[in-house]
Amino acid sequence: AQKITQTQPGMFVQEKEAVTLDCTYDTSDQSYGLFWYKQPSSGEMIFLIYQGSYDEQNATEGRYSLNFQKARKSANLVISASQLGDSAMYFCAMREGRQGKLIFGQGTELSVKP
Amino acid sequence: GAGVSQTPSNKVTEKGKYVELRCDPISGHTALYWYRQSLGQGPEFLIYFQGTGAADDSGLPNDRFFAVRPEGSVSTLKIQRTERGDSAVYLCASSLSSRANTGELFFGEGSRLTVL
């Protein structure tokens, strides 16, 4: 069964510094997708970045990059040049195959200090 | 509107009552998902529709929970004989299902259910 683990309940980072949020996953499928979502205190879930299991390059979207290490089954999110508006809950999620449900981790609460 | 719309945004009910939560997905999105999120937790999968049919209902916790999507667009999550433990934010999401995209989920703002 698929499983997502986020071991950092809370993280602090200084404004303008980079931060890495950890995510490990477990699946027996060869084809899967990995997602990161941001959930500010207002509650909406905002899609950040996607990595397919067959993608050879690490995904990047602006200040977000995904450090994908397939052999270690990890998909860490790196946020560069943190901003105060980055303070939020961050969820890692996985989907087996090309369609279907996403399974979410427990989340990491990121606080950016001025 | 352009996004996923959920109503009501807040619902307070008494233990034992029946509740309906509605989701209007993004136009053209064939896949629709229901999740439940308790405070401090990640979203927990409930059910997923592809068109009108439930493709995966493995997350429904018991037979008090039921969802429909009769015309392949709007969906209703129905909870019978509500219990205090059903209190949570119920999130709806939709996505395009095609091989040409990542299939990321677009979420609504949620319906906060409180059972007294």
JSON list of C-alpha atoms in Angstrom, two decimals:
[
{"chain": "A", "resi": 1, "resn": "ALA", "atom": "CA", "xyz": [0.00, 0.00, 0.00]},
{"chain": "A", "resi": 2, "resn": "GLN", "atom": "CA", "xyz": [1.16, 3.49, -0.74]},
{"chain": "A", "resi": 3, "resn": "LYS", "atom": "CA", "xyz": [2.37, 5.61, 2.14]},
{"chain": "A", "resi": 4, "resn": "ILE", "atom": "CA", "xyz": [3.79, 9.11, 2.58]},
{"chain": "A", "resi": 5, "resn": "THR", "atom": "CA", "xyz": [5.90, 10.13, 5.57]},
{"chain": "A", "resi": 6, "resn": "GLN", "atom": "CA", "xyz": [6.77, 13.66, 6.60]},
{"chain": "A", "resi": 7, "resn": "THR", "atom": "CA", "xyz": [8.92, 13.50, 9.72]},
{"chain": "A", "resi": 8, "resn": "GLN", "atom": "CA", "xyz": [9.19, 17.23, 10.46]},
{"chain": "A", "resi": 9, "resn": "PRO", "atom": "CA", "xyz": [6.06, 18.50, 12.22]},
{"chain": "A", "resi": 10, "resn": "GLY", "atom": "CA", "xyz": [7.47, 22.04, 12.30]},
{"chain": "A", "resi": 11, "resn": "MET", "atom": "CA", "xyz": [10.36, 23.94, 10.74]},
{"chain": "A", "resi": 12, "resn": "PHE", "atom": "CA", "xyz": [11.75, 27.45, 11.16]},
{"chain": "A", "resi": 13, "resn": "VAL", "atom": "CA", "xyz": [13.74, 29.35, 8.55]},
{"chain": "A", "resi": 14, "resn": "GLN", "atom": "CA", "xyz": [15.15, 32.84, 8.38]},
{"chain": "A", "resi": 15, "resn": "GLU", "atom": "CA", "xyz": [13.77, 35.09, 5.66]},
{"chain": "A", "resi": 16, "resn": "LYS", "atom": "CA", "xyz": [15.83, 34.90, 2.43]},
{"chain": "A", "resi": 17, "resn": "GLU", "atom": "CA", "xyz": [17.39, 31.58, 3.37]},
{"chain": "A", "resi": 18, "resn": "ALA", "atom": "CA", "xyz": [16.70, 28.22, 1.74]},
{"chain": "A", "resi": 19, "resn": "VAL", "atom": "CA", "xyz": [14.84, 25.41, 3.48]},
{"chain": "A", "resi": 20, "resn": "THR", "atom": "CA", "xyz": [14.31, 21.71, 2.75]},
{"chain": "A", "resi": 21, "resn": "LEU", "atom": "CA", "xyz": [11.13, 19.90, 3.74]},
{"chain": "A", "resi": 22, "resn": "ASP", "atom": "CA", "xyz": [11.48, 16.13, 3.89]},
{"chain": "A", "resi": 23, "resn": "CYS", "atom": "CA", "xyz": [9.20, 13.56, 2.33]},
{"chain": "A", "resi": 24, "resn": "THR", "atom": "CA", "xyz": [9.65, 9.81, 1.94]},
{"chain": "A", "resi": 25, "resn": "TYR", "atom": "CA", "xyz": [7.23, 7.49, 0.23]},
{"chain": "A", "resi": 26, "resn": "ASP", "atom": "CA", "xyz": [6.54, 3.82, -0.13]},
{"chain": "A", "resi": 27, "resn": "THR", "atom": "CA", "xyz": [5.02, 2.14, -3.15]},
{"chain": "A", "resi": 28, "resn": "SER", "atom": "CA", "xyz": [5.42, -1.06, -5.11]},
{"chain": "A", "resi": 29, "resn": "ASP", "atom": "CA", "xyz": [4.35, 0.60, -8.38]},
{"chain": "A", "resi": 30, "resn": "GLN", "atom": "CA", "xyz": [6.91, 1.64, -10.98]},
{"chain": "A", "resi": 31, "resn": "SER", "atom": "CA", "xyz": [4.70, 4.46, -12.24]},
{"chain": "A", "resi": 32, "resn": "TYR", "atom": "CA", "xyz": [3.69, 7.11, -9.75]},
{"chain": "A", "resi": 33, "resn": "GLY", "atom": "CA", "xyz": [3.55, 10.86, -9.25]},
{"chain": "A", "resi": 34, "resn": "LEU", "atom": "CA", "xyz": [4.71, 13.00, -6.36]},
{"chain": "A", "resi": 35, "resn": "PHE", "atom": "CA", "xyz": [3.13, 16.33, -5.47]},
{"chain": "A", "resi": 36, "resn": "TRP", "atom": "CA", "xyz": [3.68, 19.14, -3.01]},
{"chain": "A", "resi": 37, "resn": "TYR", "atom": "CA", "xyz": [0.87, 21.39, -1.81]},
{"chain": "A", "resi": 38, "resn": "LYS", "atom": "CA", "xyz": [0.89, 24.50, 0.38]},
{"chain": "A", "resi": 39, "resn": "GLN", "atom": "CA", "xyz": [-1.93, 25.23, 2.80]},
{"chain": "A", "resi": 40, "resn": "PRO", "atom": "CA", "xyz": [-1.84, 28.74, 4.34]},
{"chain": "A", "resi": 41, "resn": "SER", "atom": "CA", "xyz": [-3.84, 29.52, 7.47]},
{"chain": "A", "resi": 42, "resn": "SER", "atom": "CA", "xyz": [-6.76, 30.52, 5.23]},
{"chain": "A", "resi": 43, "resn": "GLY", "atom": "CA", "xyz": [-7.16, 26.83, 4.41]},
{"chain": "A", "resi": 44, "resn": "GLU", "atom": "CA", "xyz": [-6.96, 26.58, 0.65]},
{"chain": "A", "resi": 45, "resn": "MET", "atom": "CA", "xyz": [-4.71, 23.90, -0.84]},
{"chain": "A", "resi": 46, "resn": "ILE", "atom": "CA", "xyz": [-2.30, 25.33, -3.40]},
{"chain": "A", "resi": 47, "resn": "PHE", "atom": "CA", "xyz": [-0.47, 23.05, -5.84]},
{"chain": "A", "resi": 48, "resn": "LEU", "atom": "CA", "xyz": [3.27, 23.78, -5.95]},
{"chain": "A", "resi": 49, "resn": "ILE", "atom": "CA", "xyz": [5.17, 21.17, -7.90]},
{"chain": "A", "resi": 50, "resn": "TYR", "atom": "CA", "xyz": [4.97, 17.71, -9.49]},
{"chain": "A", "resi": 51, "resn": "GLN", "atom": "CA", "xyz": [7.52, 14.97, -10.16]},
{"chain": "A", "resi": 52, "resn": "GLY", "atom": "CA", "xyz": [6.79, 11.88, -12.21]},
{"chain": "A", "resi": 53, "resn": "SER", "atom": "CA", "xyz": [8.56, 8.66, -11.34]},
{"chain": "A", "resi": 54, "resn": "TYR", "atom": "CA", "xyz": [10.04, 8.42, -14.84]},
{"chain": "A", "resi": 55, "resn": "ASP", "atom": "CA", "xyz": [11.22, 12.03, -14.93]},
{"chain": "A", "resi": 56, "resn": "GLU", "atom": "CA", "xyz": [15.01, 12.07, -15.00]},
{"chain": "A", "resi": 57, "resn": "GLN", "atom": "CA", "xyz": [15.36, 15.73, -14.08]},
{"chain": "A", "resi": 58, "resn": "ASN", "atom": "CA", "xyz": [14.33, 17.19, -10.76]},
{"chain": "A", "resi": 59, "resn": "ALA", "atom": "CA", "xyz": [11.24, 19.35, -11.12]},
{"chain": "A", "resi": 60, "resn": "THR", "atom": "CA", "xyz": [11.54, 23.10, -10.59]},
{"chain": "A", "resi": 61, "resn": "GLU", "atom": "CA", "xyz": [8.89, 25.83, -10.41]},
{"chain": "A", "resi": 62, "resn": "GLY", "atom": "CA", "xyz": [10.25, 29.26, -9.61]},
{"chain": "A", "resi": 63, "resn": "ARG", "atom": "CA", "xyz": [11.63, 29.19, -6.06]},
{"chain": "A", "resi": 64, "resn": "TYR", "atom": "CA", "xyz": [10.46, 25.60, -5.55]},
{"chain": "A", "resi": 65, "resn": "SER", "atom": "CA", "xyz": [12.45, 22.55, -6.54]},
{"chain": "A", "resi": 66, "resn": "LEU", "atom": "CA", "xyz": [11.93, 18.90, -5.80]},
{"chain": "A", "resi": 67, "resn": "ASN", "atom": "CA", "xyz": [14.96, 16.86, -4.82]},
{"chain": "A", "resi": 68, "resn": "PHE", "atom": "CA", "xyz": [13.90, 13.45, -6.17]},
{"chain": "A", "resi": 69, "resn": "GLN", "atom": "CA", "xyz": [16.00, 10.48, -5.05]},
{"chain": "A", "resi": 70, "resn": "LYS", "atom": "CA", "xyz": [14.25, 7.45, -6.45]},
{"chain": "A", "resi": 71, "resn": "ALA", "atom": "CA", "xyz": [16.46, 4.78, -4.90]},
{"chain": "A", "resi": 72, "resn": "ARG", "atom": "CA", "xyz": [15.96, 6.30, -1.46]},
{"chain": "A", "resi": 73, "resn": "LYS", "atom": "CA", "xyz": [12.24, 6.92, -2.15]},
{"chain": "A", "resi": 74, "resn": "SER", "atom": "CA", "xyz": [12.50, 10.52, -1.12]},
{"chain": "A", "resi": 75, "resn": "ALA", "atom": "CA", "xyz": [10.99, 13.65, -2.67]},
{"chain": "A", "resi": 76, "resn": "ASN", "atom": "CA", "xyz": [12.13, 16.62, -0.63]},
{"chain": "A", "resi": 77, "resn": "LEU", "atom": "CA", "xyz": [10.86, 20.11, -1.37]},
{"chain": "A", "resi": 78, "resn": "VAL", "atom": "CA", "xyz": [13.45, 22.88, -1.47]},
{"chain": "A", "resi": 79, "resn": "ILE", "atom": "CA", "xyz": [12.29, 26.47, -1.13]},
{"chain": "A", "resi": 80, "resn": "SER", "atom": "CA", "xyz": [14.95, 29.01, -2.01]},
{"chain": "A", "resi": 81, "resn": "ALA", "atom": "CA", "xyz": [15.04, 32.60, -0.76]},
{"chain": "A", "resi": 82, "resn": "SER", "atom": "CA", "xyz": [12.23, 32.13, 1.79]},
{"chain": "A", "resi": 83, "resn": "GLN", "atom": "CA", "xyz": [9.64, 34.86, 2.09]},
{"chain": "A", "resi": 84, "resn": "LEU", "atom": "CA", "xyz": [7.30, 35.68, 4.97]},
{"chain": "A", "resi": 85, "resn": "GLY", "atom": "CA", "xyz": [4.39, 34.57, 2.78]},
{"chain": "A", "resi": 86, "resn": "ASP", "atom": "CA", "xyz": [5.87, 31.06, 2.65]},
{"chain": "A", "resi": 87, "resn": "SER", "atom": "CA", "xyz": [4.73, 30.47, 6.24]},
{"chain": "A", "resi": 88, "resn": "ALA", "atom": "CA", "xyz": [2.15, 27.69, 5.90]},
{"chain": "A", "resi": 89, "resn": "MET", "atom": "CA", "xyz": [1.56, 23.95, 6.15]},
{"chain": "A", "resi": 90, "resn": "TYR", "atom": "CA", "xyz": [3.22, 21.94, 3.39]},
{"chain": "A", "resi": 91, "resn": "PHE", "atom": "CA", "xyz": [1.93, 18.55, 2.31]},
{"chain": "A", "resi": 92, "resn": "CYS", "atom": "CA", "xyz": [3.65, 15.90, 0.25]},
{"chain": "A", "resi": 93, "resn": "ALA", "atom": "CA", "xyz": [1.36, 13.55, -1.69]},
{"chain": "A", "resi": 94, "resn": "MET", "atom": "CA", "xyz": [1.64, 10.58, -4.01]},
{"chain": "A", "resi": 95, "resn": "ARG", "atom": "CA", "xyz": [-0.52, 9.00, -6.68]},
{"chain": "A", "resi": 96, "resn": "GLU", "atom": "CA", "xyz": [0.08, 5.52, -8.03]},
{"chain": "A", "resi": 97, "resn": "GLY", "atom": "CA", "xyz": [-0.32, 5.33, -11.79]},
{"chain": "A", "resi": 98, "resn": "ARG", "atom": "CA", "xyz": [-1.58, 8.16, -13.99]},
{"chain": "A", "resi": 99, "resn": "GLN", "atom": "CA", "xyz": [-5.02, 8.59, -12.47]},
{"chain": "A", "resi": 100, "resn": "GLY", "atom": "CA", "xyz": [-6.65, 8.21, -9.14]},
{"chain": "A", "resi": 101, "resn": "LYS", "atom": "CA", "xyz": [-6.46, 9.44, -5.61]},
{"chain": "A", "resi": 102, "resn": "LEU", "atom": "CA", "xyz": [-3.61, 11.30, -3.97]},
{"chain": "A", "resi": 103, "resn": "ILE", "atom": "CA", "xyz": [-2.44, 10.07, -0.60]},
{"chain": "A", "resi": 104, "resn": "PHE", "atom": "CA", "xyz": [-1.15, 12.87, 1.63]},
{"chain": "A", "resi": 105, "resn": "GLY", "atom": "CA", "xyz": [1.43, 12.98, 4.37]},
{"chain": "A", "resi": 106, "resn": "GLN", "atom": "CA", "xyz": [0.86, 14.55, 7.79]},
{"chain": "A", "resi": 107, "resn": "GLY", "atom": "CA", "xyz": [2.37, 17.85, 6.77]},
{"chain": "A", "resi": 108, "resn": "THR", "atom": "CA", "xyz": [5.15, 20.17, 7.91]},
{"chain": "A", "resi": 109, "resn": "GLU", "atom": "CA", "xyz": [4.40, 23.57, 9.37]},
{"chain": "A", "resi": 110, "resn": "LEU", "atom": "CA", "xyz": [6.92, 26.09, 8.06]},
{"chain": "A", "resi": 111, "resn": "SER", "atom": "CA", "xyz": [7.47, 29.38, 9.86]},
{"chain": "A", "resi": 112, "resn": "VAL", "atom": "CA", "xyz": [9.57, 32.06, 8.18]},
{"chain": "A", "resi": 113, "resn": "LYS", "atom": "CA", "xyz": [11.21, 34.51, 10.59]},
{"chain": "A", "resi": 114, "resn": "PRO", "atom": "CA", "xyz": [11.90, 38.12, 9.57]},
{"chain": "B", "resi": 1, "resn": "GLY", "atom": "CA", "xyz": [-16.54, 31.00, -11.10]},
{"chain": "B", "resi": 2, "resn": "ALA", "atom": "CA", "xyz": [-13.35, 29.43, -12.38]},
{"chain": "B", "resi": 3, "resn": "GLY", "atom": "CA", "xyz": [-12.46, 27.38, -9.32]},
{"chain": "B", "resi": 4, "resn": "VAL", "atom": "CA", "xyz": [-13.95, 24.51, -7.34]},
{"chain": "B", "resi": 5, "resn": "SER", "atom": "CA", "xyz": [-16.93, 25.73, -5.37]},
{"chain": "B", "resi": 6, "resn": "GLN", "atom": "CA", "xyz": [-18.12, 24.13, -2.12]},
{"chain": "B", "resi": 7, "resn": "THR", "atom": "CA", "xyz": [-21.25, 24.87, -0.15]},
{"chain": "B", "resi": 8, "resn": "PRO", "atom": "CA", "xyz": [-21.92, 25.45, 2.63]},
{"chain": "B", "resi": 9, "resn": "SER", "atom": "CA", "xyz": [-18.64, 26.89, 3.84]},
{"chain": "B", "resi": 10, "resn": "ASN", "atom": "CA", "xyz": [-19.71, 26.21, 7.41]},
{"chain": "B", "resi": 11, "resn": "LYS", "atom": "CA", "xyz": [-22.27, 23.79, 8.78]},
{"chain": "B", "resi": 12, "resn": "VAL", "atom": "CA", "xyz": [-23.17, 23.26, 12.42]},
{"chain": "B", "resi": 13, "resn": "THR", "atom": "CA", "xyz": [-25.47, 20.37, 13.18]},
{"chain": "B", "resi": 14, "resn": "GLU", "atom": "CA", "xyz": [-26.55, 18.21, 16.07]},
{"chain": "B", "resi": 15, "resn": "LYS", "atom": "CA", "xyz": [-25.51, 14.65, 16.67]},
{"chain": "B", "resi": 16, "resn": "GLY", "atom": "CA", "xyz": [-27.74, 12.25, 14.79]},
{"chain": "B", "resi": 17, "resn": "LYS", "atom": "CA", "xyz": [-28.79, 14.69, 12.05]},
{"chain": "B", "resi": 18, "resn": "TYR", "atom": "CA", "xyz": [-28.36, 14.25, 8.29]},
{"chain": "B", "resi": 19, "resn": "VAL", "atom": "CA", "xyz": [-25.99, 16.53, 6.37]},
{"chain": "B", "resi": 20, "resn": "GLU", "atom": "CA", "xyz": [-25.33, 17.20, 2.69]},
{"chain": "B", "resi": 21, "resn": "LEU", "atom": "CA", "xyz": [-22.22, 18.94, 1.38]},
{"chain": "B", "resi": 22, "resn": "ARG", "atom": "CA", "xyz": [-22.07, 20.10, -2.22]},
{"chain": "B", "resi": 23, "resn": "CYS", "atom": "CA", "xyz": [-19.16, 20.43, -4.63]},
{"chain": "B", "resi": 24, "resn": "ASP", "atom": "CA", "xyz": [-19.18, 22.13, -8.02]},
{"chain": "B", "resi": 25, "resn": "PRO", "atom": "CA", "xyz": [-15.94, 21.24, -9.85]},
{"chain": "B", "resi": 26, "resn": "ILE", "atom": "CA", "xyz": [-14.04, 23.18, -12.46]},
{"chain": "B", "resi": 27, "resn": "SER", "atom": "CA", "xyz": [-15.87, 22.99, -15.77]},
{"chain": "B", "resi": 28, "resn": "GLY", "atom": "CA", "xyz": [-14.53, 20.17, -17.93]},
{"chain": "B", "resi": 29, "resn": "HIS", "atom": "CA", "xyz": [-12.84, 18.30, -15.10]},
{"chain": "B", "resi": 30, "resn": "THR", "atom": "CA", "xyz": [-13.89, 14.68, -15.29]},
{"chain": "B", "resi": 31, "resn": "ALA", "atom": "CA", "xyz": [-12.39, 13.53, -12.00]},
{"chain": "B", "resi": 32, "resn": "LEU", "atom": "CA", "xyz": [-13.76, 14.64, -8.63]},
{"chain": "B", "resi": 33, "resn": "TYR", "atom": "CA", "xyz": [-12.43, 13.80, -5.18]},
{"chain": "B", "resi": 34, "resn": "TRP", "atom": "CA", "xyz": [-13.65, 14.15, -1.61]},
{"chain": "B", "resi": 35, "resn": "TYR", "atom": "CA", "xyz": [-11.23, 14.41, 1.29]},
{"chain": "B", "resi": 36, "resn": "ARG", "atom": "CA", "xyz": [-11.66, 14.98, 5.01]},
{"chain": "B", "resi": 37, "resn": "GLN", "atom": "CA", "xyz": [-9.16, 17.02, 7.00]},
{"chain": "B", "resi": 38, "resn": "SER", "atom": "CA", "xyz": [-9.03, 17.08, 10.77]},
{"chain": "B", "resi": 39, "resn": "LEU", "atom": "CA", "xyz": [-7.13, 19.79, 12.62]},
{"chain": "B", "resi": 40, "resn": "GLY", "atom": "CA", "xyz": [-3.38, 19.40, 12.25]},
{"chain": "B", "resi": 41, "resn": "GLN", "atom": "CA", "xyz": [-3.67, 16.44, 9.89]},
{"chain": "B", "resi": 42, "resn": "GLY", "atom": "CA", "xyz": [-3.20, 15.88, 6.19]},
{"chain": "B", "resi": 43, "resn": "PRO", "atom": "CA", "xyz": [-6.24, 15.44, 3.96]},
{"chain": "B", "resi": 44, "resn": "GLU", "atom": "CA", "xyz": [-7.67, 11.92, 4.22]},
{"chain": "B", "resi": 45, "resn": "PHE", "atom": "CA", "xyz": [-9.08, 10.41, 1.03]},
{"chain": "B", "resi": 46, "resn": "LEU", "atom": "CA", "xyz": [-12.76, 9.49, 1.03]},
{"chain": "B", "resi": 47, "resn": "ILE", "atom": "CA", "xyz": [-13.97, 8.85, -2.53]},
{"chain": "B", "resi": 48, "resn": "TYR", "atom": "CA", "xyz": [-13.05, 9.55, -6.15]},
{"chain": "B", "resi": 49, "resn": "PHE", "atom": "CA", "xyz": [-15.38, 9.86, -9.16]},
{"chain": "B", "resi": 50, "resn": "GLN", "atom": "CA", "xyz": [-14.46, 9.47, -12.78]},
{"chain": "B", "resi": 51, "resn": "GLY", "atom": "CA", "xyz": [-17.48, 10.89, -14.59]},
{"chain": "B", "resi": 52, "resn": "THR", "atom": "CA", "xyz": [-20.67, 9.73, -12.90]},
{"chain": "B", "resi": 53, "resn": "GLY", "atom": "CA", "xyz": [-19.29, 6.59, -11.30]},
{"chain": "B", "resi": 54, "resn": "ALA", "atom": "CA", "xyz": [-17.32, 6.13, -8.11]},
{"chain": "B", "resi": 55, "resn": "ALA", "atom": "CA", "xyz": [-13.96, 4.80, -9.27]},
{"chain": "B", "resi": 56, "resn": "ASP", "atom": "CA", "xyz": [-12.63, 4.36, -5.73]},
{"chain": "B", "resi": 57, "resn": "ASP", "atom": "CA", "xyz": [-14.68, 4.61, -2.54]},
{"chain": "B", "resi": 58, "resn": "SER", "atom": "CA", "xyz": [-12.18, 2.82, -0.33]},
{"chain": "B", "resi": 59, "resn": "GLY", "atom": "CA", "xyz": [-11.79, 5.80, 1.97]},
{"chain": "B", "resi": 60, "resn": "LEU", "atom": "CA", "xyz": [-15.40, 6.09, 3.10]},
{"chain": "B", "resi": 61, "resn": "PRO", "atom": "CA", "xyz": [-15.21, 5.28, 6.81]},
{"chain": "B", "resi": 62, "resn": "ASN", "atom": "CA", "xyz": [-18.57, 3.49, 7.14]},
{"chain": "B", "resi": 63, "resn": "ASP", "atom": "CA", "xyz": [-22.00, 3.21, 5.56]},
{"chain": "B", "resi": 64, "resn": "ARG", "atom": "CA", "xyz": [-23.15, 6.51, 7.06]},
{"chain": "B", "resi": 65, "resn": "PHE", "atom": "CA", "xyz": [-21.13, 8.23, 4.36]},
{"chain": "B", "resi": 66, "resn": "PHE", "atom": "CA", "xyz": [-22.32, 8.28, 0.75]},
{"chain": "B", "resi": 67, "resn": "ALA", "atom": "CA", "xyz": [-21.55, 10.45, -2.27]},
{"chain": "B", "resi": 68, "resn": "VAL", "atom": "CA", "xyz": [-23.17, 10.91, -5.67]},
{"chain": "B", "resi": 69, "resn": "ARG", "atom": "CA", "xyz": [-22.36, 12.64, -8.91]},
{"chain": "B", "resi": 70, "resn": "PRO", "atom": "CA", "xyz": [-25.43, 11.93, -11.05]},
{"chain": "B", "resi": 71, "resn": "GLU", "atom": "CA", "xyz": [-24.60, 14.05, -14.10]},
{"chain": "B", "resi": 72, "resn": "GLY", "atom": "CA", "xyz": [-20.83, 13.92, -13.96]},
{"chain": "B", "resi": 73, "resn": "SER", "atom": "CA", "xyz": [-20.35, 17.45, -12.68]},
{"chain": "B", "resi": 74, "resn": "VAL", "atom": "CA", "xyz": [-21.76, 18.52, -9.28]},
{"chain": "B", "resi": 75, "resn": "SER", "atom": "CA", "xyz": [-21.27, 16.06, -6.44]},
{"chain": "B", "resi": 76, "resn": "THR", "atom": "CA", "xyz": [-22.96, 15.74, -3.06]},
{"chain": "B", "resi": 77, "resn": "LEU", "atom": "CA", "xyz": [-21.42, 14.11, 0.00]},
{"chain": "B", "resi": 78, "resn": "LYS", "atom": "CA", "xyz": [-24.11, 12.80, 2.33]},
{"chain": "B", "resi": 79, "resn": "ILE", "atom": "CA", "xyz": [-23.57, 11.94, 5.97]},
{"chain": "B", "resi": 80, "resn": "GLN", "atom": "CA", "xyz": [-26.31, 10.18, 7.91]},
{"chain": "B", "resi": 81, "resn": "ARG", "atom": "CA", "xyz": [-26.70, 10.04, 11.68]},
{"chain": "B", "resi": 82, "resn": "THR", "atom": "CA", "xyz": [-23.80, 12.42, 12.22]},
{"chain": "B", "resi": 83, "resn": "GLU", "atom": "CA", "xyz": [-21.43, 11.83, 15.12]},
{"chain": "B", "resi": 84, "resn": "ARG", "atom": "CA", "xyz": [-19.13, 14.25, 16.92]},
{"chain": "B", "resi": 85, "resn": "GLY", "atom": "CA", "xyz": [-16.15, 12.50, 15.34]},
{"chain": "B", "resi": 86, "resn": "ASP", "atom": "CA", "xyz": [-17.39, 13.55, 11.90]},
{"chain": "B", "resi": 87, "resn": "SER", "atom": "CA", "xyz": [-16.43, 17.15, 12.71]},
{"chain": "B", "resi": 88, "resn": "ALA", "atom": "CA", "xyz": [-13.76, 18.17, 10.19]},
{"chain": "B", "resi": 89, "resn": "VAL", "atom": "CA", "xyz": [-13.19, 20.20, 7.06]},
{"chain": "B", "resi": 90, "resn": "TYR", "atom": "CA", "xyz": [-14.47, 18.35, 4.00]},
{"chain": "B", "resi": 91, "resn": "LEU", "atom": "CA", "xyz": [-12.44, 19.21, 0.93]},
{"chain": "B", "resi": 92, "resn": "CYS", "atom": "CA", "xyz": [-13.49, 18.66, -2.64]},
{"chain": "B", "resi": 93, "resn": "ALA", "atom": "CA", "xyz": [-11.06, 18.64, -5.54]},
{"chain": "B", "resi": 94, "resn": "SER", "atom": "CA", "xyz": [-11.26, 18.12, -9.28]},
{"chain": "B", "resi": 95, "resn": "SER", "atom": "CA", "xyz": [-8.75, 17.33, -11.99]},
{"chain": "B", "resi": 96, "resn": "LEU", "atom": "CA", "xyz": [-8.36, 16.76, -15.69]},
{"chain": "B", "resi": 97, "resn": "SER", "atom": "CA", "xyz": [-7.73, 13.13, -16.39]},
{"chain": "B", "resi": 98, "resn": "SER", "atom": "CA", "xyz": [-5.56, 12.88, -19.44]},
{"chain": "B", "resi": 99, "resn": "ARG", "atom": "CA", "xyz": [-2.10, 11.66, -20.22]},
{"chain": "B", "resi": 100, "resn": "ALA", "atom": "CA", "xyz": [-1.14, 15.15, -21.33]},
{"chain": "B", "resi": 101, "resn": "ASN", "atom": "CA", "xyz": [-0.97, 16.68, -17.90]},
{"chain": "B", "resi": 102, "resn": "THR", "atom": "CA", "xyz": [0.20, 15.89, -14.39]},
{"chain": "B", "resi": 103, "resn": "GLY", "atom": "CA", "xyz": [-3.33, 15.50, -13.12]},
{"chain": "B", "resi": 104, "resn": "GLU", "atom": "CA", "xyz": [-2.84, 17.78, -10.15]},
{"chain": "B", "resi": 105, "resn": "LEU", "atom": "CA", "xyz": [-5.87, 18.29, -7.99]},
{"chain": "B", "resi": 106, "resn": "PHE", "atom": "CA", "xyz": [-7.53, 21.70, -7.74]},
{"chain": "B", "resi": 107, "resn": "PHE", "atom": "CA", "xyz": [-9.13, 22.11, -4.34]},
{"chain": "B", "resi": 108, "resn": "GLY", "atom": "CA", "xyz": [-12.12, 24.06, -3.13]},
{"chain": "B", "resi": 109, "resn": "GLU", "atom": "CA", "xyz": [-12.04, 26.06, 0.08]},
{"chain": "B", "resi": 110, "resn": "GLY", "atom": "CA", "xyz": [-13.74, 23.31, 2.01]},
{"chain": "B", "resi": 111, "resn": "SER", "atom": "CA", "xyz": [-16.88, 22.86, 4.06]},
{"chain": "B", "resi": 112, "resn": "ARG", "atom": "CA", "xyz": [-16.27, 23.01, 7.80]},
{"chain": "B", "resi": 113, "resn": "LEU", "atom": "CA", "xyz": [-18.64, 20.61, 9.56]},
{"chain": "B", "resi": 114, "resn": "THR", "atom": "CA", "xyz": [-19.18, 20.85, 13.30]},
{"chain": "B", "resi": 115, "resn": "VAL", "atom": "CA", "xyz": [-21.30, 18.22, 15.02]},
{"chain": "B", "resi": 116, "resn": "LEU", "atom": "CA", "xyz": [-22.48, 19.25, 18.49]}
]
